[in-house]
JSON list of C-alpha atoms and ligand atoms in Angstrom, two decimals:
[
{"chain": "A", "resi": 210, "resn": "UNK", "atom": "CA", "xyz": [-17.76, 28.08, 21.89]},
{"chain": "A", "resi": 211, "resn": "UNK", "atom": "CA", "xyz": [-16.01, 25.14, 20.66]},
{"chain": "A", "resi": 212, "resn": "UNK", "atom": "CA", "xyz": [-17.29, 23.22, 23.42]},
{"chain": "A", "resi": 213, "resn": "UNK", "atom": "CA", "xyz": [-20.64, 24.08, 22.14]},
{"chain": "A", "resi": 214, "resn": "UNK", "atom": "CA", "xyz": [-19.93, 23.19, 18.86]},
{"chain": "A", "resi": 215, "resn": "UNK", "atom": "CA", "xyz": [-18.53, 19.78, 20.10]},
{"chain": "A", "resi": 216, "resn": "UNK", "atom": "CA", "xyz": [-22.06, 19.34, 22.29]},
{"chain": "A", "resi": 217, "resn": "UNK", "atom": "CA", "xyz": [-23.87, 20.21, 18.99]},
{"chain": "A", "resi": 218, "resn": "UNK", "atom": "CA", "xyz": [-21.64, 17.60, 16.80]},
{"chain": "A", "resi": 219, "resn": "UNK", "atom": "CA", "xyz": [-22.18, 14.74, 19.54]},
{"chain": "A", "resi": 220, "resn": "UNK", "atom": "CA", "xyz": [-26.11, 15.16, 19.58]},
{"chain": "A", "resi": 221, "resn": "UNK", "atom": "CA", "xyz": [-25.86, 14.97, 15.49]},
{"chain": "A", "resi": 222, "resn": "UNK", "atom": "CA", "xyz": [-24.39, 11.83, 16.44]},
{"chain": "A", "resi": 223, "resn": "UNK", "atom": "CA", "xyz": [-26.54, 10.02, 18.42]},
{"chain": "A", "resi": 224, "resn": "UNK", "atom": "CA", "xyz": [-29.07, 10.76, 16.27]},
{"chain": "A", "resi": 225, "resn": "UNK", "atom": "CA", "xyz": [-27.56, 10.43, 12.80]},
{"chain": "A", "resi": 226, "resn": "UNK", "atom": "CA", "xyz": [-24.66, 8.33, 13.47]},
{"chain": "A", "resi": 227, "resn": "UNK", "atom": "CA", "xyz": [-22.39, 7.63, 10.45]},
{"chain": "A", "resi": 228, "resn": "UNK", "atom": "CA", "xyz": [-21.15, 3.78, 9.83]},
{"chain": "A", "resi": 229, "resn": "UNK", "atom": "CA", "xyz": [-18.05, 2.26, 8.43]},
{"chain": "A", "resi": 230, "resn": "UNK", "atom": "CA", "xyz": [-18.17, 2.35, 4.82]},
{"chain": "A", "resi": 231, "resn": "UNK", "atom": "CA", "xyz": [-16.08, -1.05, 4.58]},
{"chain": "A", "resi": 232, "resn": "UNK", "atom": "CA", "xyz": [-17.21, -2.95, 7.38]},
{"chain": "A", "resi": 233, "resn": "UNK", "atom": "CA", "xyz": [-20.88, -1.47, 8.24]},
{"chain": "A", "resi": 234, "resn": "UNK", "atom": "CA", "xyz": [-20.15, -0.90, 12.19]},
{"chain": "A", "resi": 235, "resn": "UNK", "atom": "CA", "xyz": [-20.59, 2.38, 13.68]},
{"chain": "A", "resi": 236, "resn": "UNK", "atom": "CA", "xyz": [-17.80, 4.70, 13.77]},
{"chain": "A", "resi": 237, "resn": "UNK", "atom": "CA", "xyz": [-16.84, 6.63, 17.01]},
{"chain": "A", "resi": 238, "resn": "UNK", "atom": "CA", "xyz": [-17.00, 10.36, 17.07]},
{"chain": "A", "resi": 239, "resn": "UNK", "atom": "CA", "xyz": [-13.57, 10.69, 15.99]},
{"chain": "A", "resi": 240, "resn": "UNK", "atom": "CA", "xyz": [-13.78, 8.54, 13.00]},
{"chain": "A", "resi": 241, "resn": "UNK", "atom": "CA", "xyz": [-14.95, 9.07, 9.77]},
{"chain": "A", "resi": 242, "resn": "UNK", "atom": "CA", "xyz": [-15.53, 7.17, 6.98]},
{"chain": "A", "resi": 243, "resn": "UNK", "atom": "CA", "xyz": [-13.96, 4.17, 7.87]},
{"chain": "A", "resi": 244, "resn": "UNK", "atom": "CA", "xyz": [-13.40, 2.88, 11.39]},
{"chain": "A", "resi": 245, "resn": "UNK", "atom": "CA", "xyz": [-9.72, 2.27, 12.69]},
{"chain": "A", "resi": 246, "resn": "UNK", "atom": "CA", "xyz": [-9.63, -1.13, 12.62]},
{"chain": "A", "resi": 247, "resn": "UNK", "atom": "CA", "xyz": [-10.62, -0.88, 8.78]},
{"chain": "A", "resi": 248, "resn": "UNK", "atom": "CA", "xyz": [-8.18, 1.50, 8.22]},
{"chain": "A", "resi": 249, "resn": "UNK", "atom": "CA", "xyz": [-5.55, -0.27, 9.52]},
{"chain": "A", "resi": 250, "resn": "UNK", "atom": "CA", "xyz": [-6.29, -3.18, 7.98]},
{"chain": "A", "resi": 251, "resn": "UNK", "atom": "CA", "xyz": [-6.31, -2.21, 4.42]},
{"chain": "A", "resi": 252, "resn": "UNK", "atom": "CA", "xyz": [-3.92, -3.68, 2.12]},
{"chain": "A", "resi": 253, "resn": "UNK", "atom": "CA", "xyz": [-0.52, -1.36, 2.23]},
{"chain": "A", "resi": 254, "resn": "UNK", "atom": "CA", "xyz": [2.06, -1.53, -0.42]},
{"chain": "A", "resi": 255, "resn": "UNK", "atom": "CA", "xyz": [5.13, 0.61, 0.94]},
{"chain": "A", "resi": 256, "resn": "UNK", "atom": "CA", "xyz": [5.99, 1.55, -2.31]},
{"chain": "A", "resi": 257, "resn": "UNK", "atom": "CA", "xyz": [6.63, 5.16, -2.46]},
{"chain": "A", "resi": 258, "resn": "UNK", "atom": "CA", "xyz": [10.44, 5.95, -3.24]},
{"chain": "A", "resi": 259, "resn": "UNK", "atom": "CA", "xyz": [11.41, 2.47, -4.39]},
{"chain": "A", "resi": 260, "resn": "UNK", "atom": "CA", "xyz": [13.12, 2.27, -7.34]},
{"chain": "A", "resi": 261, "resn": "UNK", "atom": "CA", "xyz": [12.17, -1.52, -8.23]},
{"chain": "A", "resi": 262, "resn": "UNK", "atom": "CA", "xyz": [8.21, -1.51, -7.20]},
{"chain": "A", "resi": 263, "resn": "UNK", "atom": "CA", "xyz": [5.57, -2.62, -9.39]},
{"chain": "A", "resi": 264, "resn": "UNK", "atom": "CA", "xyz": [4.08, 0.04, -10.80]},
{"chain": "A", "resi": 265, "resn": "UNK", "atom": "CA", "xyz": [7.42, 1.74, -11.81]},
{"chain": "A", "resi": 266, "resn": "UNK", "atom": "CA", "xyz": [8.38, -1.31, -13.70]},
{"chain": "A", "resi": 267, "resn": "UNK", "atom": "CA", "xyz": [4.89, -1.47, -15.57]},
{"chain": "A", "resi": 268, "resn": "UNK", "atom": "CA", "xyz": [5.26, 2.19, -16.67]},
{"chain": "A", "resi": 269, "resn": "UNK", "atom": "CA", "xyz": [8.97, 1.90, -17.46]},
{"chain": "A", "resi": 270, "resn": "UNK", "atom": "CA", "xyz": [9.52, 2.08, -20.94]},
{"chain": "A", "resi": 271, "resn": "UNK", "atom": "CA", "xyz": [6.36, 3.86, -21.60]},
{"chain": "A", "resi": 272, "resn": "UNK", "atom": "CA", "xyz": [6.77, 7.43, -19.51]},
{"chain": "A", "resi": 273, "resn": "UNK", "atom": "CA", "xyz": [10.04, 8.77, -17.81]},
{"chain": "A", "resi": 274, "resn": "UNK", "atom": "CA", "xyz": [8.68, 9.27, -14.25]},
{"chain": "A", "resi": 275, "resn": "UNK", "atom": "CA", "xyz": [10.24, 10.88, -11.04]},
{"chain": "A", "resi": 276, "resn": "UNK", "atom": "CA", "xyz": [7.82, 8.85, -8.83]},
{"chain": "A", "resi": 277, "resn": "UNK", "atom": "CA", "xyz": [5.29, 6.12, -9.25]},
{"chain": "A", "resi": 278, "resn": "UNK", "atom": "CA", "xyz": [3.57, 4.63, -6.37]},
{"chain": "A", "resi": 279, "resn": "UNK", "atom": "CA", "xyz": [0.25, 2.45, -5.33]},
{"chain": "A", "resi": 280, "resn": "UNK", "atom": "CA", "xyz": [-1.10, 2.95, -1.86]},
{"chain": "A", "resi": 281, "resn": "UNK", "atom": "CA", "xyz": [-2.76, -0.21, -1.70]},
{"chain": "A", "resi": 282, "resn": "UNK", "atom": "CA", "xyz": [-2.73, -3.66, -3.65]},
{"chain": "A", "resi": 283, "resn": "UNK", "atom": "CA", "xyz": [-6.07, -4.74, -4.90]},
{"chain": "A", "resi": 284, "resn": "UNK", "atom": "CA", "xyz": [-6.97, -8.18, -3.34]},
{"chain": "A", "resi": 285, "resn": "UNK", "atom": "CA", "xyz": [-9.52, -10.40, -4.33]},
{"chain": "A", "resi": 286, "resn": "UNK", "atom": "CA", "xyz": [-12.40, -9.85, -1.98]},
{"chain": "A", "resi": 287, "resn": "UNK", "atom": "CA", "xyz": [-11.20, -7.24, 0.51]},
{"chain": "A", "resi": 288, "resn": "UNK", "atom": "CA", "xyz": [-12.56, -4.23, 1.73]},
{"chain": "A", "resi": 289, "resn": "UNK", "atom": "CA", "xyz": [-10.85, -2.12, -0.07]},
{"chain": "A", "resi": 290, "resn": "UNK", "atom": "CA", "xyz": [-12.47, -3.67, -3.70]},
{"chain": "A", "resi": 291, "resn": "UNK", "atom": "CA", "xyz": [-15.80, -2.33, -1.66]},
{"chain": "A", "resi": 292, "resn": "UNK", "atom": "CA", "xyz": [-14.61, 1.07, -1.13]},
{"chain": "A", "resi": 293, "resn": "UNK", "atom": "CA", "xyz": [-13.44, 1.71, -4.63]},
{"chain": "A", "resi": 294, "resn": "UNK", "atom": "CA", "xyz": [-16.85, 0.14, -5.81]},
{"chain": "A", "resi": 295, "resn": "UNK", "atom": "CA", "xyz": [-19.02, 3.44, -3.66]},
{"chain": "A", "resi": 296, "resn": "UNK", "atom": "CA", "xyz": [-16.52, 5.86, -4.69]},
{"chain": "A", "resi": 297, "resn": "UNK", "atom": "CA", "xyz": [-16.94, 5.02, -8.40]},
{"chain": "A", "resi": 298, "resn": "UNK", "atom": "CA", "xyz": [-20.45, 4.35, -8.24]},
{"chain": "A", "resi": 299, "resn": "UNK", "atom": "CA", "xyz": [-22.43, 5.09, -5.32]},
{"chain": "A", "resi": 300, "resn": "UNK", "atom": "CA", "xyz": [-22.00, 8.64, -4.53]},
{"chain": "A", "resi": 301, "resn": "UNK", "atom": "CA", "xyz": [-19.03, 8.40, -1.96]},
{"chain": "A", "resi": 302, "resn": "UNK", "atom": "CA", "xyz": [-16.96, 11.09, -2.58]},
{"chain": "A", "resi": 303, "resn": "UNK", "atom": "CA", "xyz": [-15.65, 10.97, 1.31]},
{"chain": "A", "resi": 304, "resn": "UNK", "atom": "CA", "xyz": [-14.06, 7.63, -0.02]},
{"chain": "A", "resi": 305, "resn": "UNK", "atom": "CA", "xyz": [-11.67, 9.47, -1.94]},
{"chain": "A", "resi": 306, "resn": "UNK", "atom": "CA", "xyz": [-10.70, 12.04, -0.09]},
{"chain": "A", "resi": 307, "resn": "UNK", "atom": "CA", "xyz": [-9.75, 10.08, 2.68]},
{"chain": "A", "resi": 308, "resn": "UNK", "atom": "CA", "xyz": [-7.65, 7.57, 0.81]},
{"chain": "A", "resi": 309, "resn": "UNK", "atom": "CA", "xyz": [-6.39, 10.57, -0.98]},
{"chain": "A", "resi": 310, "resn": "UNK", "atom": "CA", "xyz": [-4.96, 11.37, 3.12]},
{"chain": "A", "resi": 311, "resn": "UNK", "atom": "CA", "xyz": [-3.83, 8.31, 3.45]},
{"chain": "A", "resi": 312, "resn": "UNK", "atom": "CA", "xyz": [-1.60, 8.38, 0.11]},
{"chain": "A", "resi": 313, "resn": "UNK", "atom": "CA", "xyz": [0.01, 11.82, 1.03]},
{"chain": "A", "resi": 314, "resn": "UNK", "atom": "CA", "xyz": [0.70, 10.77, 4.74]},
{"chain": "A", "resi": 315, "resn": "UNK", "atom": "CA", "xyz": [2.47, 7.16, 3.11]},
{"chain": "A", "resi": 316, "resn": "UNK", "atom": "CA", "xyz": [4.26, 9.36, 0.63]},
{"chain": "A", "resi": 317, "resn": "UNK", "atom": "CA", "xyz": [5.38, 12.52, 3.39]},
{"chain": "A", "resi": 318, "resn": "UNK", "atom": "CA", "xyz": [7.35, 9.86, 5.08]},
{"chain": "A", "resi": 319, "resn": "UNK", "atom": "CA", "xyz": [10.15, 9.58, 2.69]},
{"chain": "A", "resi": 320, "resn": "UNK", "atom": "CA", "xyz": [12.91, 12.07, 3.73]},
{"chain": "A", "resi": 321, "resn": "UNK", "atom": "CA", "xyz": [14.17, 12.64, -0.33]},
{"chain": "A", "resi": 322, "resn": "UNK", "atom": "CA", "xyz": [10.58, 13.38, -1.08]},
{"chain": "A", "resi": 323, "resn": "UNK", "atom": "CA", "xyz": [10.63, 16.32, -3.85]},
{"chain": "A", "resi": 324, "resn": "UNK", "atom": "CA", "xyz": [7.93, 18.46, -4.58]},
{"chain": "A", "resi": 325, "resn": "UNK", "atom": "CA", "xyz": [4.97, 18.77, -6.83]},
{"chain": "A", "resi": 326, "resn": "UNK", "atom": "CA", "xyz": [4.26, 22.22, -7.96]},
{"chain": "A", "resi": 327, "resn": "UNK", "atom": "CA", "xyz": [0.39, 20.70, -9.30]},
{"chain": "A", "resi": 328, "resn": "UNK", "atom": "CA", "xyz": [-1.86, 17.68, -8.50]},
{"chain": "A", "resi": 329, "resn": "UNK", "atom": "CA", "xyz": [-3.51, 16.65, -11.61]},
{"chain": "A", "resi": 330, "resn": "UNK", "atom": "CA", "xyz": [-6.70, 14.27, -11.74]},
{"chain": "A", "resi": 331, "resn": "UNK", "atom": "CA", "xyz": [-6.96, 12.10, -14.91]},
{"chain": "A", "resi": 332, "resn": "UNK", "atom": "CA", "xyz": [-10.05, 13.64, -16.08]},
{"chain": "A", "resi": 333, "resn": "UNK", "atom": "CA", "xyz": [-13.27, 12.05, -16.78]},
{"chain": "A", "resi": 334, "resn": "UNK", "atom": "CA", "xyz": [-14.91, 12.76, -19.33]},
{"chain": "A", "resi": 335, "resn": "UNK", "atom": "CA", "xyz": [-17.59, 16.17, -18.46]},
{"chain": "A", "resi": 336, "resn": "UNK", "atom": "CA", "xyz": [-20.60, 13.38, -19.57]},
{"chain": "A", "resi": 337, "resn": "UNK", "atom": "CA", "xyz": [-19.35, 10.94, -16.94]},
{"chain": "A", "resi": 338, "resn": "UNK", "atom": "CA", "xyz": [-18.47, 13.80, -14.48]},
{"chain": "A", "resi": 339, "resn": "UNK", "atom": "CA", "xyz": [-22.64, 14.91, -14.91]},
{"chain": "A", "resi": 340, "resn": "UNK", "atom": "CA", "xyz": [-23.81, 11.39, -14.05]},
{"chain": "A", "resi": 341, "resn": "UNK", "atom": "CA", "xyz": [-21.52, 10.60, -11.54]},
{"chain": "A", "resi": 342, "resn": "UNK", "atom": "CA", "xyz": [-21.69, 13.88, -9.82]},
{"chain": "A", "resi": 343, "resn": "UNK", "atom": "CA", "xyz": [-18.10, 14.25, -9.30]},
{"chain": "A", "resi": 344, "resn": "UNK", "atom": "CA", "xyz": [-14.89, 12.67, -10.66]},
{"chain": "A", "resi": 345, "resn": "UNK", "atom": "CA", "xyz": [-13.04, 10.39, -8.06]},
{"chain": "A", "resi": 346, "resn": "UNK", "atom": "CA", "xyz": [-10.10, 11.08, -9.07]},
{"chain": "A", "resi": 347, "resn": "UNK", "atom": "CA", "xyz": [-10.59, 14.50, -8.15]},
{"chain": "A", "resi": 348, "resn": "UNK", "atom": "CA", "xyz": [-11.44, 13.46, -5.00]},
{"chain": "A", "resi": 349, "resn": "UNK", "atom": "CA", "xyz": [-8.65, 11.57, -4.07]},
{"chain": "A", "resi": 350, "resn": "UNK", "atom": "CA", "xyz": [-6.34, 14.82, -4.93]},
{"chain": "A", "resi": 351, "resn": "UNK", "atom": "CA", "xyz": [-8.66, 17.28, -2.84]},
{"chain": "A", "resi": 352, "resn": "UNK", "atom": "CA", "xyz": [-7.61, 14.94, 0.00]},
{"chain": "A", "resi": 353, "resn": "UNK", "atom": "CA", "xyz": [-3.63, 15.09, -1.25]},
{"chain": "A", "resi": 354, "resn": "UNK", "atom": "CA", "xyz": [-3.73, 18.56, -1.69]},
{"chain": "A", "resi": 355, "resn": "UNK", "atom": "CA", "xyz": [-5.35, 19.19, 2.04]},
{"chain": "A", "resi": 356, "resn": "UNK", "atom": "CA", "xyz": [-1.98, 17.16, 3.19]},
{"chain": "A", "resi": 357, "resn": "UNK", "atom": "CA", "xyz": [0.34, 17.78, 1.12]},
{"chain": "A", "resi": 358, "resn": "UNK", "atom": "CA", "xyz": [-0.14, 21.69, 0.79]},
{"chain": "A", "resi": 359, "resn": "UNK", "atom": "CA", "xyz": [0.04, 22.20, -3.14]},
{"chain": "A", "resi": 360, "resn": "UNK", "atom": "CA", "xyz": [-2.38, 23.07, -5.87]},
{"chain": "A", "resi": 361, "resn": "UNK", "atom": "CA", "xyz": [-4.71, 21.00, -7.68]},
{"chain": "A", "resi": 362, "resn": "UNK", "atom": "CA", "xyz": [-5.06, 21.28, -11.57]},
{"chain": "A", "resi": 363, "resn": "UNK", "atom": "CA", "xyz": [-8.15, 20.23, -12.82]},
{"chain": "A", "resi": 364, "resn": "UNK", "atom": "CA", "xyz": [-8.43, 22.57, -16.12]},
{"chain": "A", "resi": 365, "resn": "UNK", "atom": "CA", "xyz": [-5.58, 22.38, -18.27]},
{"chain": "A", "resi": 366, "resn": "UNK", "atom": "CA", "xyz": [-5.34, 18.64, -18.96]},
{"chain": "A", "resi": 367, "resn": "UNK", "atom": "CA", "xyz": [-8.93, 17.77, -20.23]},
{"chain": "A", "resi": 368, "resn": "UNK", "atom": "CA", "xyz": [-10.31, 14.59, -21.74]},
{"chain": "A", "resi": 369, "resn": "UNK", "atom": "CA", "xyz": [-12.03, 15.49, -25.38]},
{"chain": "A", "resi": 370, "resn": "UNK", "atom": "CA", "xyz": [-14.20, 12.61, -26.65]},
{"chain": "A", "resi": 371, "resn": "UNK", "atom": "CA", "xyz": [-15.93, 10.09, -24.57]},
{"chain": "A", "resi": 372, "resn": "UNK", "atom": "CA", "xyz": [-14.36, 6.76, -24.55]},
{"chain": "A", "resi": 373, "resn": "UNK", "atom": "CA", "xyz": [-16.63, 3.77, -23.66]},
{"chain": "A", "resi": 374, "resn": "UNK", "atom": "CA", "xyz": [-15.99, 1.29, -20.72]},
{"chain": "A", "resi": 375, "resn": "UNK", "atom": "CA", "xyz": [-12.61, -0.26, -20.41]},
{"chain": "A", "resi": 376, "resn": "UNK", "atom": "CA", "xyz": [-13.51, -3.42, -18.66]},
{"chain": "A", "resi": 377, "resn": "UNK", "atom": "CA", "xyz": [-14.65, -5.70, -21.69]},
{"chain": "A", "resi": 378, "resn": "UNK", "atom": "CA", "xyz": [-11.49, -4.89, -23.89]},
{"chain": "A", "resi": 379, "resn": "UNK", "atom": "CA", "xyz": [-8.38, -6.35, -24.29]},
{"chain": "A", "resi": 380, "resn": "UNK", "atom": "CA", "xyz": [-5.18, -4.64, -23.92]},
{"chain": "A", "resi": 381, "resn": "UNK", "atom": "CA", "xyz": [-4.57, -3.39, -27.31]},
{"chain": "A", "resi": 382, "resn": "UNK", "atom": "CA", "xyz": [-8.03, -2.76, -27.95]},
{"chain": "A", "resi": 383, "resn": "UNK", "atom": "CA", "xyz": [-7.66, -0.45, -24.56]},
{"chain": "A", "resi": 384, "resn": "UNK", "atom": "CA", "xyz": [-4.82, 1.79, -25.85]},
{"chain": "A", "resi": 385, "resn": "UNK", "atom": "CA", "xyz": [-6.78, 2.46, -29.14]},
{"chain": "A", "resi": 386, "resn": "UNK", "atom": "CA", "xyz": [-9.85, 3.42, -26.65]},
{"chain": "A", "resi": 387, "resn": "UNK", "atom": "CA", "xyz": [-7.85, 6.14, -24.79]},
{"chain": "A", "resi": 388, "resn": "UNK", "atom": "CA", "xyz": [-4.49, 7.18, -27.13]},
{"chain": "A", "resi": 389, "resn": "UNK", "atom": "CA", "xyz": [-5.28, 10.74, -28.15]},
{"chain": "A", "resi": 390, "resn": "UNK", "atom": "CA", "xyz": [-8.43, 12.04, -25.82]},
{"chain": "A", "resi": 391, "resn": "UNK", "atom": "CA", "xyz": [-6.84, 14.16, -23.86]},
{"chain": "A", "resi": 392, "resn": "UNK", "atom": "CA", "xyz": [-5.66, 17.40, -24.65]},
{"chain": "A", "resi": 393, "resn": "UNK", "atom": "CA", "xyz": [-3.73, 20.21, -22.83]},
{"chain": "A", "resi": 394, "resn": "UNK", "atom": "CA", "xyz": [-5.15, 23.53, -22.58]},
{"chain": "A", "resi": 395, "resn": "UNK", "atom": "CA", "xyz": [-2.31, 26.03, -21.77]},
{"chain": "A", "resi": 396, "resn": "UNK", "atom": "CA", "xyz": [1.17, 23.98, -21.77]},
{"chain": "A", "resi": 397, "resn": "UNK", "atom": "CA", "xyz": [2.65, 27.32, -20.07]},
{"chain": "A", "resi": 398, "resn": "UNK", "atom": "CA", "xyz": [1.32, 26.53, -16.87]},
{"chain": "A", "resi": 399, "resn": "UNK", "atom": "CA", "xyz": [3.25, 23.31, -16.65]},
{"chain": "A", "resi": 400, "resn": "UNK", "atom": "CA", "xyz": [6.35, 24.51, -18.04]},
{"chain": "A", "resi": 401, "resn": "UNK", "atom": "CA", "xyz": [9.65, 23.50, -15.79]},
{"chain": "A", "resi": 402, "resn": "UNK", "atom": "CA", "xyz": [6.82, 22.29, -13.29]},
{"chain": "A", "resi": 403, "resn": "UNK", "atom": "CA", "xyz": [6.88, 18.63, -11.27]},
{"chain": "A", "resi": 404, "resn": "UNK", "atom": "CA", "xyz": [3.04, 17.15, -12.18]},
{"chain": "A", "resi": 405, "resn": "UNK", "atom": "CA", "xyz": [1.32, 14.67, -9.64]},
{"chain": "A", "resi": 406, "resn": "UNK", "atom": "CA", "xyz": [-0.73, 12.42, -12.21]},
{"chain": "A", "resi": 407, "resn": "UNK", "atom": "CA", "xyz": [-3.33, 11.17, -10.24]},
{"chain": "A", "resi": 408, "resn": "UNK", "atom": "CA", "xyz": [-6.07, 8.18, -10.40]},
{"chain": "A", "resi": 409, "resn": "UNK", "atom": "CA", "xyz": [-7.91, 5.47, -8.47]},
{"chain": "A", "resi": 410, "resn": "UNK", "atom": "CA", "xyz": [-6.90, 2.25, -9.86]},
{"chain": "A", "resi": 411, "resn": "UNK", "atom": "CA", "xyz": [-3.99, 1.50, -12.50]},
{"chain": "A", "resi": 412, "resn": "UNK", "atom": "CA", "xyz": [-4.55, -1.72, -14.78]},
{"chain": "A", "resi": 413, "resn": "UNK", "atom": "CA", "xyz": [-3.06, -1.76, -18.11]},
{"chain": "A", "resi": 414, "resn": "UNK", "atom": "CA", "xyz": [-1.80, 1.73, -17.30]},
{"chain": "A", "resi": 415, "resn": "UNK", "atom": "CA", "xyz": [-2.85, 2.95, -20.59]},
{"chain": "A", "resi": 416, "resn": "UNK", "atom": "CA", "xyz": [-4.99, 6.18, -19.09]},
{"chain": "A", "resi": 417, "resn": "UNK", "atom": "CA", "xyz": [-1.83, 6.90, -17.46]},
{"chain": "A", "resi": 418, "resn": "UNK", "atom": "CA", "xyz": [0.23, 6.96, -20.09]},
{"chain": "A", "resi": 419, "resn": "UNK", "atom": "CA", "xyz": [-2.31, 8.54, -22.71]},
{"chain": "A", "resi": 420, "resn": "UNK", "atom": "CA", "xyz": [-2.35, 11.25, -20.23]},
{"chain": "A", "resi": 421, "resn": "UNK", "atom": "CA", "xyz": [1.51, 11.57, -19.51]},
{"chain": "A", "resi": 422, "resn": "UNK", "atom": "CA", "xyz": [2.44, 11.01, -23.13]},
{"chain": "A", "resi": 423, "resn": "UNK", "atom": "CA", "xyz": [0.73, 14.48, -23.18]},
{"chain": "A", "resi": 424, "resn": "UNK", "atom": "CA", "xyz": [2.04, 16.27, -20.23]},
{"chain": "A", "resi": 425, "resn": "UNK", "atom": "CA", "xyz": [5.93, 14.49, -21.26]},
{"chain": "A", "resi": 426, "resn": "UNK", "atom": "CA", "xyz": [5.67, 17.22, -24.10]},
{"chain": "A", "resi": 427, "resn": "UNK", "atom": "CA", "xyz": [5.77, 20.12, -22.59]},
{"chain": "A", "resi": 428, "resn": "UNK", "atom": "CA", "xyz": [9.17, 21.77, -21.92]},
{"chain": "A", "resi": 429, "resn": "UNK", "atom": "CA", "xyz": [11.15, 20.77, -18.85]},
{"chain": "A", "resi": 430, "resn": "UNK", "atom": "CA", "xyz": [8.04, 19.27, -17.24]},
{"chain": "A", "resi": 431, "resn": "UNK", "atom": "CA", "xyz": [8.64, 16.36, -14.34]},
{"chain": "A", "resi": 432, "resn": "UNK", "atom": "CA", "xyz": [5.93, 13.63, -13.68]},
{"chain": "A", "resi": 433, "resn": "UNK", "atom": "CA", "xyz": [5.46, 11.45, -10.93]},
{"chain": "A", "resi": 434, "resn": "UNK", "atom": "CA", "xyz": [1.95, 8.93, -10.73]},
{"chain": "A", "resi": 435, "resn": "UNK", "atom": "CA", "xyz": [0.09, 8.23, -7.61]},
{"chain": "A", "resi": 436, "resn": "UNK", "atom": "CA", "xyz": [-3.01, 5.49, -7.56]},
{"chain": "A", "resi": 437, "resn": "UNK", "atom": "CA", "xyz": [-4.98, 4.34, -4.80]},
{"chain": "A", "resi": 438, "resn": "UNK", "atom": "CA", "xyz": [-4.31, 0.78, -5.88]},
{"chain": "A", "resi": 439, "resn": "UNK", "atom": "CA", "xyz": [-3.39, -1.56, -9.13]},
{"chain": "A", "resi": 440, "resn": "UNK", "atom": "CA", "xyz": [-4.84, -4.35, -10.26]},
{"chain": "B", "resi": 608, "resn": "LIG", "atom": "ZN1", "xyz": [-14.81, -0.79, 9.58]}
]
């Protein structure tokens, strides 16, 4: 049977075959999404568990965190600025969820590792979410949550009034945008509990610390942050 099934997947292939979403060749049957070489080369950071990396030092100050980490840096014209591009805007969910693997794997391989009892996507706002199709935030902590084995929590923090587009605003004008638009639903459910914060890209950091500002209220809770890259 599951040689059938492997017969049946191969002659998908040859007639659909799927292509690198970073560099365009065509992927082998046992890639997906992005071919090895792409995957290999994108831009690593190494960051999980270190006390002095970058995006601990931007948050310090601002949220008391367990954790903070950055998968990848985000370099001026590599592949990786593509990929982030299709999974925000062009329908490529698959994008996330595989970088969302490739966080947990980075962060599994620190021995003092302690766990997260939820995974929890900065929301988008339900508007965005419609147009979009999907949030890709979300996405990246379906693929987390495959590898890391732990719940995702996508109902209890929620975002409550649209905020417009962050990219033509200046830092203060930023953390006016997005201070107070999220609210939590049911602050019992994260009681005593260690919270993955989740999101693609940090910049100012002001999402993520609208969002843990809110989550750093509720009784005994832990936070750690995960992005796919900063800017
Ligand atoms: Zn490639």
């Amino acid at each position: 049977m599951t040689k059938l099934i492997s017969y049946i997947k191969d002659f998908f292939f040859l007639i659909y075959p799927a292509f690198c979403e970073a560099c365009g060749k065509t992927l082998l049957n046992n890639e997906s999404v992005l071919c090895t070489n792409c995957l290999y080369e994108l831009p690593r950071t190494n960051y999980f568990g270190k006390d002095d990396n970058p995006i601990l030092i931007l948050l310090a100050g601002r949220l008391k965190l367990e954790y903070a980490t950055s998968l990848f840096s985000f370099q001026k014209d590599s592949s990786f600025r593509k990929l982030i591009h299709k999974l925000k805007y062009k329908n490529k969910p698959e994008i996330g969820i595989l970088l969302g693997k490739e966080l947990a794997a980075d962060m599994k391989k620190k021995n003092d590792f302690l766990p997260f009892d939820f995974i929890v996507p900065v929301p988008l706002h339900p508007n965005r979410q419609k147009q979009r199709g999907y949030n890709q935030s979300e996405q990246i902590a379906i693929g987390l949550a495959e590898i890391l084995n732990i719940n995702i929590s996508v109902d209890n923090l929620i975002r409550n009034i649209e905020t417009t587009t962050q990219t033509k605003k200046t830092k203060d004008d930023r953390w006016q945008n997005v201070s107070g638009k999220f609210i939590i639903k049911d602050e019992e459910t994260f009681e005593n509990k260690h919270i993955l914060l989740v999101d693609d890209v940090l910049t100012t950091g002001a999402t993520i610390e609208a969002c843990g500002e809110m989550l750093l209220k509720i009784n005994g809770l832990k936070l750690s942050v995960a992005v796919l890259a900063k800017v």
